[in-house]
XYZ file of C-alpha atoms in Angstrom:
770
model
C 42.557 18.186 -11.221
C 44.303 21.481 -11.565
C 46.896 22.536 -9.158
C 46.661 26.282 -9.492
C 44.599 26.971 -6.427
C 42.997 30.135 -8.210
C 41.507 27.860 -10.745
C 40.210 25.203 -8.458
C 36.315 24.921 -8.661
C 34.011 25.000 -5.715
C 33.000 21.480 -6.693
C 36.517 20.482 -6.636
C 37.072 22.082 -3.225
C 34.180 20.192 -1.912
C 35.151 16.944 -3.406
C 38.871 17.286 -1.844
C 37.268 17.961 1.617
C 34.941 15.000 1.482
C 38.100 12.770 0.557
C 40.478 14.347 3.003
C 38.321 14.255 5.873
C 36.953 10.798 5.242
C 37.455 9.606 8.705
C 35.469 12.309 10.082
C 32.523 11.429 7.762
C 33.045 7.895 8.579
C 32.322 8.923 12.342
C 29.147 10.743 11.458
C 27.884 7.772 9.714
C 28.785 5.474 12.498
C 26.992 7.452 14.871
C 24.085 7.851 12.554
C 23.767 3.874 11.985
C 23.907 3.495 15.822
C 20.993 5.853 16.338
C 19.233 4.258 13.394
C 19.316 0.916 15.159
C 17.346 2.171 17.852
C 15.066 4.732 15.951
C 13.973 1.921 13.845
C 11.735 0.432 16.459
C 10.045 3.813 16.961
C 8.424 3.666 13.423
C 4.848 3.096 13.617
C 3.266 0.882 10.677
C -0.222 1.176 9.417
C -1.715 -1.981 8.116
C -4.916 -0.440 7.152
C -5.318 0.716 3.459
C -8.631 2.140 4.115
C -6.671 4.563 6.659
C -5.468 6.415 3.607
C -8.734 7.237 1.929
C -9.610 10.608 1.589
C -11.391 11.962 4.531
C -14.160 13.110 1.932
C -15.073 9.533 1.245
C -18.119 7.722 2.655
C -15.802 4.791 3.822
C -13.285 7.022 5.670
C -16.187 8.997 7.343
C -18.213 5.918 8.321
C -14.959 4.199 9.793
C -14.058 7.269 11.753
C -17.594 7.571 13.001
C -17.597 3.621 14.184
C -14.463 3.827 15.839
C -15.707 6.935 17.769
C -19.272 5.735 18.415
C -19.175 1.688 18.837
C -16.870 -1.147 19.990
C -16.253 -3.712 17.397
C -15.026 -6.611 19.051
C -12.406 -9.193 17.540
C -13.525 -12.029 15.719
C -12.244 -15.310 14.188
C -13.361 -18.017 11.776
C -12.068 -21.678 12.930
C -12.978 -24.639 10.961
C -12.469 -28.025 11.986
C -12.201 -30.807 9.284
C -13.378 -34.428 9.733
C -15.570 -33.995 12.912
C -18.624 -35.289 13.823
C -21.481 -33.102 14.898
C -21.660 -33.990 18.677
C -17.883 -33.771 19.020
C -17.925 -30.285 17.263
C -20.724 -29.136 19.630
C -18.978 -30.232 22.662
C -15.789 -28.574 21.524
C -17.645 -25.448 21.074
C -18.888 -25.569 24.687
C -15.323 -26.404 25.801
C -13.936 -23.174 23.721
C -16.802 -20.871 25.042
C -15.524 -21.254 28.580
C -12.440 -19.726 27.774
C -11.973 -16.431 29.447
C -11.999 -13.694 26.956
C -14.307 -15.426 24.483
C -17.600 -13.690 24.412
C -19.761 -15.889 22.194
C -19.419 -18.642 19.547
C -21.668 -18.886 16.952
C -22.323 -22.822 15.967
C -25.265 -24.572 15.037
C -26.380 -27.808 12.476
C -27.178 -25.255 9.904
C -25.235 -25.365 6.473
C -23.601 -21.918 7.736
C -21.858 -23.774 10.357
C -21.524 -27.488 9.646
C -21.289 -29.138 6.118
C -19.736 -32.690 5.208
C -18.323 -33.323 8.580
C -16.761 -29.765 8.527
C -17.631 -27.455 11.434
C -17.228 -23.578 11.462
C -16.956 -22.010 14.661
C -17.659 -17.988 14.395
C -15.922 -16.635 17.564
C -16.189 -13.348 19.080
C -13.953 -12.143 21.796
C -14.312 -9.937 24.745
C -11.894 -7.264 23.505
C -10.678 -5.849 20.380
C -8.138 -7.256 18.028
C -5.231 -5.384 20.047
C -6.182 -6.261 23.345
C -4.275 -8.694 25.702
C -7.397 -10.522 26.833
C -8.089 -11.283 22.970
C -4.681 -12.385 22.107
C -4.698 -14.716 25.328
C -7.904 -16.245 24.637
C -6.919 -16.804 20.744
C -3.528 -18.456 22.002
C -5.657 -20.801 24.350
C -8.039 -21.644 21.530
C -5.267 -22.529 19.175
C -3.749 -24.877 21.907
C -7.167 -26.544 22.333
C -7.916 -27.215 18.468
C -4.135 -28.110 17.622
C -5.182 -31.804 17.880
C -7.826 -31.421 15.076
C -7.480 -30.866 11.383
C -7.804 -26.868 11.778
C -7.967 -23.680 9.683
C -8.139 -20.685 11.440
C -8.801 -17.004 9.797
C -8.051 -14.282 12.308
C -6.320 -10.834 12.452
C -5.253 -10.608 16.106
C -2.817 -8.256 17.304
C -0.003 -7.580 14.871
C 0.400 -10.927 13.183
C -0.024 -9.634 9.573
C 2.814 -7.125 10.179
C 5.223 -9.709 11.339
C 4.422 -12.092 8.556
C 5.104 -9.488 6.019
C 8.395 -8.371 7.819
C 9.522 -12.190 7.798
C 8.810 -12.318 4.132
C 10.443 -9.200 3.195
C 13.660 -10.232 5.019
C 13.459 -13.445 2.950
C 13.146 -11.404 -0.095
C 16.123 -8.850 1.084
C 18.442 -11.968 1.336
C 17.608 -13.196 -2.222
C 17.966 -9.689 -3.456
C 21.341 -9.273 -1.722
C 22.511 -12.510 -3.475
C 21.252 -11.242 -6.456
C 23.020 -7.922 -6.051
C 26.293 -9.476 -5.121
C 25.856 -12.021 -8.140
C 25.283 -9.150 -10.715
C 27.900 -6.996 -9.353
C 30.725 -9.740 -9.523
C 29.850 -10.087 -13.322
C 29.624 -6.565 -13.920
C 32.509 -5.155 -11.632
C 35.987 -4.343 -12.843
C 37.642 -5.167 -9.801
C 36.643 -7.626 -6.911
C 37.245 -5.121 -4.317
C 35.088 -2.441 -5.338
C 32.054 -4.935 -4.372
C 32.621 -4.494 -0.800
C 32.683 -0.510 -1.302
C 29.265 -0.694 -3.108
C 27.746 -3.152 -0.468
C 28.829 -0.861 2.295
C 27.384 2.290 0.664
C 24.120 0.292 -0.222
C 23.802 -1.126 3.448
C 24.470 2.244 5.284
C 21.841 4.224 2.915
C 19.344 1.471 3.756
C 19.886 1.591 7.474
C 19.694 5.344 7.587
C 16.322 5.794 5.382
C 14.797 2.835 7.641
C 15.977 4.437 10.942
C 14.712 7.907 9.905
C 11.255 6.559 8.837
C 9.863 7.444 12.587
C 10.231 11.315 11.538
C 7.335 10.619 9.154
C 5.102 9.421 12.380
C 3.138 6.469 10.655
C 4.155 4.759 7.341
C 2.108 2.319 5.575
C 2.679 -1.331 5.453
C 3.428 -1.281 1.722
C 6.400 1.343 2.202
C 7.698 -0.498 5.419
C 7.836 -3.522 3.561
C 9.304 -2.847 -0.226
C 11.456 0.449 0.543
C 14.587 -0.922 1.219
C 14.429 -3.371 -1.676
C 13.307 -0.431 -4.066
C 15.815 1.719 -2.696
C 18.814 -0.680 -3.259
C 17.474 -1.305 -6.802
C 16.596 2.147 -8.019
C 19.700 3.995 -6.258
C 22.131 1.231 -7.395
C 23.159 3.261 -10.752
C 24.581 6.149 -8.320
C 27.167 4.034 -6.792
C 28.007 2.307 -10.021
C 28.492 5.396 -12.001
C 30.993 6.724 -9.351
C 32.774 3.602 -9.259
C 33.180 3.368 -12.997
C 34.335 6.923 -13.080
C 37.101 6.423 -10.535
C 38.416 3.328 -12.192
C 38.734 5.206 -15.395
C 40.447 7.968 -13.743
C 42.729 5.710 -11.708
C 44.247 4.512 -15.010
C 46.057 7.929 -15.309
C 46.067 9.685 -11.747
C 46.883 8.692 -8.346
C 44.287 7.646 -5.752
C 43.406 10.640 -4.068
C 43.160 12.769 -7.502
C 41.375 9.853 -9.168
C 38.624 9.864 -6.493
C 38.318 13.753 -6.526
C 38.292 13.987 -10.355
C 35.826 10.922 -10.316
C 33.453 12.709 -7.781
C 33.306 16.103 -9.662
C 32.553 14.414 -12.782
C 30.027 12.139 -11.357
C 28.214 14.703 -9.224
C 26.480 16.366 -12.236
C 25.731 13.072 -13.927
C 24.250 11.407 -10.923
C 22.295 14.583 -10.034
C 20.894 14.757 -13.294
C 19.899 10.943 -13.483
C 18.213 10.902 -10.031
C 15.971 13.994 -11.117
C 13.704 11.559 -13.499
C 13.459 9.098 -10.540
C 12.440 11.844 -8.140
C 10.212 13.301 -10.547
C 8.210 10.025 -11.268
C 8.139 9.345 -7.433
C 6.987 12.913 -6.887
C 3.995 12.337 -8.959
C 2.677 9.629 -6.686
C 2.471 12.339 -3.998
C -0.560 14.181 -5.888
C -2.642 10.781 -5.581
C -6.095 11.290 -3.434
C -5.271 7.901 -2.096
C -3.010 8.983 0.431
C -0.901 6.007 0.346
C 0.664 7.341 -2.740
C 1.885 10.343 -0.803
C 3.131 7.942 1.969
C 5.388 5.813 -0.586
C 6.502 8.933 -2.273
C 7.778 10.676 0.708
C 9.425 7.378 2.016
C 11.191 6.418 -1.283
C 12.063 10.153 -2.193
C 13.942 10.330 1.018
C 15.494 6.759 0.472
C 16.937 8.199 -2.780
C 18.271 11.434 -1.402
C 19.716 9.462 1.439
C 21.221 7.158 -1.029
C 22.645 10.152 -3.069
C 24.162 11.603 -0.068
C 25.811 8.308 1.236
C 27.291 7.965 -2.281
C 28.671 11.620 -2.403
C 30.118 11.709 1.034
C 30.740 8.139 2.064
C 31.649 6.145 -0.923
C 34.561 8.637 -2.063
C 36.217 8.122 1.391
C 35.759 4.202 0.858
C 37.102 4.251 -2.485
C 40.373 6.051 -1.198
C 40.520 3.461 1.736
C 40.024 0.731 -0.514
C 42.332 2.095 -3.271
C 45.134 -0.361 -2.793
C 43.117 -3.454 -2.478
C 40.921 -2.204 -5.486
C 44.327 -2.049 -7.563
C 45.396 -5.683 -6.479
C 41.957 -7.124 -7.561
C 41.332 -6.388 -11.156
C 40.008 -8.925 -13.231
C 38.800 -9.715 -16.764
C 35.601 -8.043 -17.976
C 32.947 -10.736 -17.615
C 30.296 -8.630 -19.467
C 30.680 -8.966 -22.974
C 30.596 -6.793 -25.988
C 27.050 -6.724 -27.878
C 28.397 -5.770 -31.362
C 26.161 -8.396 -32.896
C 23.084 -7.043 -31.216
C 23.852 -3.369 -32.156
C 24.412 -4.265 -35.758
C 21.214 -6.402 -35.696
C 19.532 -3.095 -34.465
C 20.821 -0.948 -37.083
C 19.912 -3.376 -39.697
C 16.145 -3.770 -38.668
C 15.761 -0.137 -38.081
C 13.307 0.325 -41.077
C 11.228 -2.744 -39.943
C 11.240 -2.840 -36.254
C 9.694 0.690 -35.453
C 6.728 0.090 -37.371
C 6.181 -3.361 -35.624
C 6.687 -1.023 -32.434
C 4.282 1.605 -33.659
C 1.421 -1.125 -34.107
C 2.164 -2.618 -30.989
C 1.861 0.618 -29.234
C -1.719 1.081 -30.753
C -2.803 -2.398 -29.493
C -1.369 -2.136 -26.110
C -2.836 1.496 -25.568
C -6.233 -0.090 -25.759
C -5.410 -3.505 -24.128
C -3.955 -1.523 -21.075
C -6.885 0.560 -20.797
C -9.044 -2.480 -20.494
C -6.630 -3.883 -17.563
C -8.830 -5.630 -14.815
C -8.136 -3.675 -11.788
C -8.950 -5.214 -8.263
C -9.646 -2.870 -5.377
C -9.718 -5.667 -2.792
C -7.729 -9.054 -1.879
C -11.036 -11.106 -2.792
C -10.160 -11.226 -6.401
C -6.361 -11.305 -6.072
C -4.185 -14.444 -6.013
C -0.482 -14.781 -4.865
C 2.118 -17.524 -5.544
C 3.154 -17.747 -2.063
C 0.305 -18.006 0.382
C 0.354 -17.890 4.100
C -1.442 -19.937 6.619
C -4.116 -17.316 7.109
C -4.712 -17.175 3.279
C -4.955 -20.986 3.045
C -7.160 -21.083 5.792
C -9.442 -18.452 4.388
C -9.609 -20.114 1.096
C -10.625 -23.496 2.737
C -13.312 -22.034 4.759
C -14.740 -19.954 1.543
C -14.693 -23.376 -0.328
C -16.469 -25.121 2.366
C -18.862 -22.580 3.315
C -19.953 -19.458 1.749
C -18.153 -16.361 1.772
C -19.386 -13.653 4.060
C -19.784 -9.958 2.593
C -20.694 -7.616 5.865
C -22.069 -4.277 5.447
C -22.945 -1.596 8.026
C -25.495 1.157 7.579
C -25.082 3.786 9.940
C -28.168 6.296 10.867
C -29.009 8.584 13.901
C -30.305 6.927 17.052
C -33.361 7.083 18.910
C -36.213 6.124 16.734
C -36.538 2.345 17.345
C -39.586 2.014 15.211
C -38.017 3.695 12.304
C -34.852 1.356 12.770
C -37.130 -1.583 12.595
C -39.148 -0.463 9.647
C -35.553 0.184 7.764
C -34.661 -3.405 8.786
C -37.683 -4.916 7.748
C -37.357 -2.960 4.250
C -33.833 -4.066 3.877
C -34.571 -7.820 4.343
C -36.721 -7.814 1.231
C -33.797 -7.764 -1.033
C -32.733 -11.022 -2.062
C -29.176 -9.850 -2.111
C -29.468 -9.626 1.670
C -29.362 -12.589 3.749
C -30.032 -11.099 7.329
C -30.109 -7.812 9.123
C -28.681 -7.215 12.503
C -29.778 -4.259 14.304
C -30.035 -2.714 17.873
C -33.799 -2.155 17.695
C -34.634 -5.643 16.494
C -32.299 -7.672 18.761
C -34.324 -10.047 20.759
C -34.151 -9.403 24.375
C -36.612 -11.898 26.316
C -39.600 -13.977 25.403
C -39.686 -12.970 21.794
C -39.191 -9.056 22.804
C -36.957 -6.989 20.644
C -35.216 -4.443 22.596
C -36.679 -1.733 20.556
C -40.312 -3.067 21.002
C -42.433 -0.427 23.271
C -44.083 -2.117 26.420
C -46.809 -0.771 28.642
C -46.283 -1.042 32.531
C -48.178 -4.185 32.572
C -46.285 -6.079 29.960
C -43.040 -4.904 31.292
C -44.020 -6.049 34.742
C -44.999 -9.632 33.434
C -41.465 -9.560 31.377
C -39.311 -8.770 34.427
C -41.578 -10.315 37.175
C -41.484 -6.901 39.191
C -44.396 -5.793 41.104
C -46.747 -3.850 38.909
C -46.931 -0.813 41.334
C -42.968 -0.436 41.319
C -43.294 -0.474 37.708
C -45.697 2.021 37.386
C -43.691 4.163 39.786
C -40.975 3.524 37.192
C -42.906 4.452 34.303
C -44.095 7.822 35.851
C -40.648 8.960 36.990
C -39.468 8.248 33.226
C -42.368 10.486 31.998
C -41.461 13.144 34.647
C -37.630 13.084 33.678
C -38.776 13.590 30.152
C -41.116 16.387 30.816
C -44.092 14.158 29.848
C -46.557 15.255 32.533
C -49.677 14.699 30.212
C -48.833 10.865 30.501
C -49.106 10.881 34.360
C -52.215 12.972 34.358
C -53.894 11.161 31.435
C -53.171 7.550 32.743
C -49.670 5.739 33.034
C -51.103 2.394 32.053
C -51.394 3.223 28.475
C -47.816 4.746 28.350
C -45.643 2.586 26.041
C -41.587 2.854 26.436
C -39.091 1.196 24.409
C -37.916 -1.944 26.305
C -34.117 -0.760 25.981
C -35.025 2.875 27.320
C -37.125 1.315 30.251
C -34.481 -1.187 31.352
C -31.770 1.459 31.255
C -33.900 3.772 33.438
C -35.061 1.035 35.758
C -31.259 -0.071 36.432
C -30.459 3.255 37.013
C -33.145 3.905 39.527
C -32.460 0.493 41.364
C -28.777 1.162 41.398
C -29.205 4.543 42.993
C -31.447 3.282 45.704
C -34.610 4.902 44.373
C -36.371 1.663 44.073
C -36.065 -1.691 45.895
C -36.657 -5.158 44.589
C -35.685 -8.692 45.698
C -32.432 -10.338 45.280
C -33.860 -12.793 42.546
C -35.192 -10.094 40.344
C -32.225 -7.940 40.819
C -30.033 -10.602 39.730
C -32.295 -11.132 36.522
C -32.428 -7.522 35.841
C -28.617 -7.252 36.220
C -28.152 -10.325 33.608
C -30.456 -8.833 30.980
C -29.062 -5.211 31.692
C -25.568 -6.506 30.771
C -26.570 -8.082 27.551
C -28.556 -5.051 26.543
C -25.425 -2.951 27.390
C -23.290 -5.133 25.256
C -25.629 -5.057 22.379
C -25.490 -1.200 22.624
C -21.695 -1.115 22.742
C -21.746 -2.981 19.319
C -24.900 -1.429 17.679
C -25.790 1.783 19.182
C -24.466 4.781 20.956
C -25.988 7.925 22.098
C -26.049 9.619 18.631
C -26.044 6.746 15.849
C -27.088 3.263 15.589
C -25.810 0.639 12.859
C -27.473 -2.091 11.155
C -25.190 -4.838 10.123
C -26.171 -7.217 7.383
C -24.739 -10.148 5.446
C -25.025 -9.768 1.596
C -24.948 -12.905 -0.323
C -23.053 -11.022 -3.670
C -19.367 -10.616 -4.171
C -17.257 -8.219 -2.127
C -16.129 -6.401 -5.441
C -18.386 -6.499 -8.613
C -20.585 -3.916 -10.716
C -23.714 -5.653 -9.197
C -22.326 -5.108 -5.739
C -21.433 -1.401 -6.492
C -24.898 -0.734 -7.868
C -26.761 -2.280 -4.994
C -24.726 -0.039 -2.547
C -26.794 2.922 -4.315
C -29.948 0.725 -3.666
C -29.038 0.354 0.060
C -28.292 4.199 0.463
C -31.649 5.117 -1.412
C -33.431 2.864 1.111
C -31.933 4.203 4.157
C -32.332 7.860 2.924
C -36.173 7.306 2.708
C -36.228 7.048 6.605
C -33.396 9.244 7.618
C -32.630 11.552 4.612
C -28.874 12.379 3.784
C -27.827 11.584 7.219
C -26.958 7.799 6.507
C -23.459 6.280 5.673
C -22.676 3.129 4.368
C -19.300 1.141 5.531
C -17.877 -2.078 4.585
C -15.451 -3.482 2.405
C -17.473 -3.281 -0.573
C -17.950 0.586 0.011
C -14.017 0.806 0.491
C -13.710 -0.755 -2.969
C -16.234 1.597 -4.256
C -14.361 4.553 -3.139
C -10.875 3.174 -4.186
C -12.159 2.516 -7.809
C -13.559 6.125 -8.053
C -10.376 7.753 -6.607
C -8.150 5.492 -8.896
C -9.807 7.115 -11.955
C -8.580 10.301 -11.003
C -5.316 9.198 -9.571
C -4.330 7.364 -12.883
C -5.023 10.582 -15.056
C -3.222 12.813 -12.337
C 0.145 10.455 -12.304
C 0.165 9.815 -15.922
C 0.000 13.501 -16.834
C 2.425 14.553 -13.848
C 4.845 11.977 -14.398
C 5.345 12.927 -17.836
C 5.439 16.469 -17.705
C 7.785 16.211 -14.644
C 10.242 13.977 -16.589
C 9.806 16.053 -19.928
C 11.072 19.235 -18.066
C 14.174 17.267 -16.815
C 14.784 15.756 -20.381
C 14.386 19.091 -22.118
C 16.993 20.793 -19.946
C 19.176 17.819 -19.620
C 19.684 17.348 -23.315
C 18.689 20.766 -24.370
C 16.412 19.360 -27.166
C 12.824 19.184 -27.822
C 13.016 16.102 -29.947
C 14.845 13.702 -27.740
C 12.529 14.191 -24.733
C 9.669 13.025 -26.995
C 11.482 9.828 -28.186
C 12.411 8.749 -24.863
C 9.002 9.285 -23.341
C 7.382 7.467 -26.167
C 9.740 4.401 -25.341
C 9.086 4.334 -21.862
C 5.258 5.082 -22.021
C 5.315 2.383 -24.528
C 6.767 -0.029 -22.023
C 4.260 0.904 -19.464
C 1.283 0.270 -21.866
C 2.768 -3.048 -22.997
C 3.522 -4.089 -19.418
C -0.072 -3.477 -18.561
C -1.514 -5.360 -21.389
C -0.194 -8.649 -19.878
C -3.158 -8.619 -17.046
C -5.797 -7.980 -19.733
C -4.453 -10.867 -22.067
C -4.045 -13.147 -18.941
C -7.652 -11.962 -17.601
C -5.847 -11.768 -14.223
C -6.912 -8.719 -12.148
C -4.187 -6.773 -10.699
C -4.351 -4.561 -7.529
C -5.093 -0.970 -8.582
C -1.866 0.392 -6.709
C 0.180 -1.508 -8.765
C -0.262 0.506 -12.000
C -0.184 3.585 -9.916
C 2.998 2.852 -8.457
C 4.851 0.922 -11.194
C 3.942 3.473 -13.951
C 5.543 6.078 -11.854
C 8.797 3.991 -11.087
C 8.988 2.910 -14.788
C 8.610 6.469 -16.008
C 10.821 8.084 -13.462
C 13.737 5.039 -12.870
C 13.490 3.033 -16.160
C 14.045 6.160 -18.165
C 17.307 6.315 -16.731
C 18.487 3.604 -18.909
C 17.518 5.539 -21.947
C 19.491 8.718 -20.828
C 22.453 6.500 -20.507
C 22.157 5.634 -24.063
C 21.026 8.839 -25.553
C 23.772 11.061 -23.431
C 26.439 8.896 -24.939
C 25.023 8.813 -28.533
C 24.786 12.680 -28.491
C 28.214 13.059 -27.410
C 29.696 10.684 -29.877
C 27.624 12.112 -32.631
C 29.580 15.135 -32.791
C 32.889 12.907 -33.785
C 31.607 10.333 -35.791
C 28.553 9.048 -37.835
C 25.160 8.174 -36.701
C 25.670 4.322 -36.941
C 29.090 4.231 -35.535
C 27.615 6.496 -32.375
C 24.800 4.267 -31.853
C 26.905 1.186 -31.718
C 29.472 2.580 -29.302
C 26.469 3.840 -27.266
C 25.263 0.335 -26.906
C 28.389 -1.092 -26.003
C 29.053 1.700 -23.445
C 25.469 1.657 -21.768
C 24.882 -2.076 -21.676
C 27.122 -2.954 -18.462
C 25.185 -0.232 -16.591
C 21.605 -1.210 -17.836
C 22.528 -4.867 -17.393
C 23.589 -4.194 -13.882
C 20.947 -1.888 -12.862
C 17.891 -3.496 -14.915
C 18.959 -7.020 -13.781
C 18.749 -6.029 -9.869
C 15.589 -4.155 -10.513
C 13.757 -6.797 -12.072
C 15.043 -9.431 -10.286
C 14.082 -7.601 -6.785
C 10.549 -7.050 -8.313
C 10.259 -10.752 -9.379
C 11.473 -11.883 -5.764
C 8.971 -9.661 -4.137
C 6.248 -11.065 -6.177
C 7.260 -14.587 -5.708
C 7.838 -14.491 -2.045
C 5.356 -12.329 -0.573
C 1.905 -13.183 0.488
C 0.323 -9.851 0.663
C -1.583 -9.444 -2.788
C -0.782 -5.600 -2.714
C 2.991 -6.059 -2.347
C 3.357 -9.121 -4.575
C 1.292 -7.471 -7.294
C 3.410 -4.426 -7.059
C 6.500 -6.441 -7.341
C 5.560 -8.726 -10.149
C 4.379 -5.725 -12.291
C 7.817 -3.860 -11.540
C 9.951 -6.690 -12.403
C 7.777 -7.484 -15.966
C 7.947 -3.417 -16.218
C 11.630 -3.281 -16.031
C 12.395 -6.387 -18.482
C 10.078 -4.600 -21.153
C 11.699 -1.306 -20.578
C 15.323 -2.736 -20.983
C 14.355 -4.488 -23.976
C 12.783 -1.521 -25.802
C 15.760 0.955 -24.634
C 18.204 -1.588 -26.033
C 16.173 -2.273 -29.398
C 13.979 0.403 -30.295
C 15.350 3.565 -28.815
C 18.570 3.135 -30.916
C 16.481 2.753 -33.957
C 14.291 5.920 -33.281
C 17.472 7.977 -32.576
C 19.156 6.974 -35.778
C 15.809 7.528 -37.724
C 15.120 10.833 -35.704
C 18.665 11.979 -36.190
C 17.807 14.924 -38.440
C 15.035 16.143 -36.251
C 16.848 15.589 -33.082
C 19.649 18.081 -34.827
C 17.005 20.693 -35.895
C 15.171 20.661 -32.430
C 18.282 20.976 -30.228
C 19.251 24.490 -28.883
C 22.022 25.952 -26.577
C 21.087 27.313 -23.316
C 23.822 29.857 -23.389
C 22.466 31.196 -26.614
C 19.032 31.539 -25.064
C 20.347 33.008 -22.015
C 22.123 35.882 -23.957
C 18.552 37.233 -24.492
C 16.096 38.124 -21.661
C 12.861 40.237 -21.530
C 13.527 43.713 -20.471
C 10.192 45.635 -19.811
C 8.347 44.971 -23.035
C 11.263 44.488 -25.284
C 14.299 42.181 -25.562
C 17.675 43.022 -24.627
C 20.960 41.218 -24.934
C 23.000 40.590 -21.839
């Protein structure tokens, strides 16, 4: 660094300030860490992917409407294996008496009892988050613990806690991998604590600042920390290696300052491609992409700030220990590999070209999944195992709801009968068709005589009630023309009668009052689930898969059938509609992310290398790795979650291309001094330690997520990321050097100098020289 103050650059002044005021920066980071230890608990995590659907989708509109209009009670499926039917019936009665249990569906049909296995379909008195539900569920678990039991339920935040525990395991494994890789690739033992402290601080700050985003998805909350460490590790390694190089000829302070000055432009340029790939995700119609984009972009920025403002001070503070703990280089030279790459330069690129064509078509046929039903994970939690056992023993249920305007019970009953004609529907439950008493449905219209016989109420009292109902609805013609022929829907008459009796306008005997109260309570409970003042919903059980072309086609059949009765004022809601909406959004998001990630990265590369040829070569290699990566699911005939493609392709394009930049940067520098063969050989030797370190950590982190996460979404992202990173490393270390050598002439001809371009600018309608 220059000692002439007049020649000290602003960057050098800033670097010197960071190093000299390192204790002040330590204090700031300590206070920030303490704050984040508390603020981490303020983060709200959303476990529902459907909440991130666009407001324009039918599923999102339907779910919002149902949340506002209906009460959805918590449910659970409990399978008891190796139990006699009589014992199962007795156990069912015992469980039904638990406070908080509304009802348990169980009978001798194949839907509930098969081959000494009993299935209890439990409905609770509260929603999944209510205390009464969790207490009742705990008591049920206690009572069935002595049996061979399988329980499938989403009560409370059990899924969130399970994912958190799994990701803690992944983090421990990732930390072990990081330490092992750093131990191999480091140049001194004491630089490892510097790197680890920098990583840990950045991870804590990112996790602790997530509360500023309000609510984040469970995907972002689960994998952000692991991806942050894997994606941002390059930056710390670059600064650390720069310091080691400068320390050979400078004192610690000057070495840190010089290293930081050299590393800032290099790291800033490298991170721009990563940020570009992540930014592309924010344009997804499926808003979980925006959520992940913001969380990971924030993670990268915090990591960079930690490297720029915390790590220099740590290097200075640990400088004496770093000097004392140098060890031999464990990363071997790869002269043999580089010579082989050069010799095969006329063969391998043609194989790569053919492979690209094949993998382009294979990746376009990748079998995507939009639900969990078609996905499998290596690690399975208790709930997944239970669900699989239940599905294997009993038929899997696929529930669909049709939401229509309320009020016309006859029309609702007609729609129910029409839907039940389809063989794909096992049964339909609706408010109007729900059986009330003595074979009557609550939507059936009854005359005063029929209502009197049904409720054992005096006929004169019932006539008075019917007359009052007609008057309240300004239907005076009925009163004049004869009230005995006036028919009113059973549920409407019950509501009105209960209101009149409860207000004291009508008096009945105590026994009739009790019967009326019980019946009204049942009807009121049914209305909470199936009807409101504005809407009714018909709930049907389908016997077709949750996700398939047949199912998606049948959704249109159901929609058109309902429209015959209610016009366009119809919403269809269920897992199948959610899957369909996700598939539609994916087509648009896939195209959007592919185009934007390539364009963003191209722009960064264009100005980084001041060349038109180099960016195209780098994009070709990384896009090729993406196509190869997603050819595997096609060849294996194994569906992957659609989010995996969107997220992993963005990360591969934005982050894995850094490996290509490291080689290309060094190649363009050395090419000015030596021939292309020596330049590429030295570039590979120089880049290998960095690529080995960063690539191994990212790949291992991905594979660890895929191996130890039981959530299909997170596991699919992890395994795809791990596989994609390995493919990217192979192509960058094998194919890219050959393309650079073969395209050396083109690279030279398409290069330009920004300084020369800046000499000319548009002035009015002409060109002027500055």
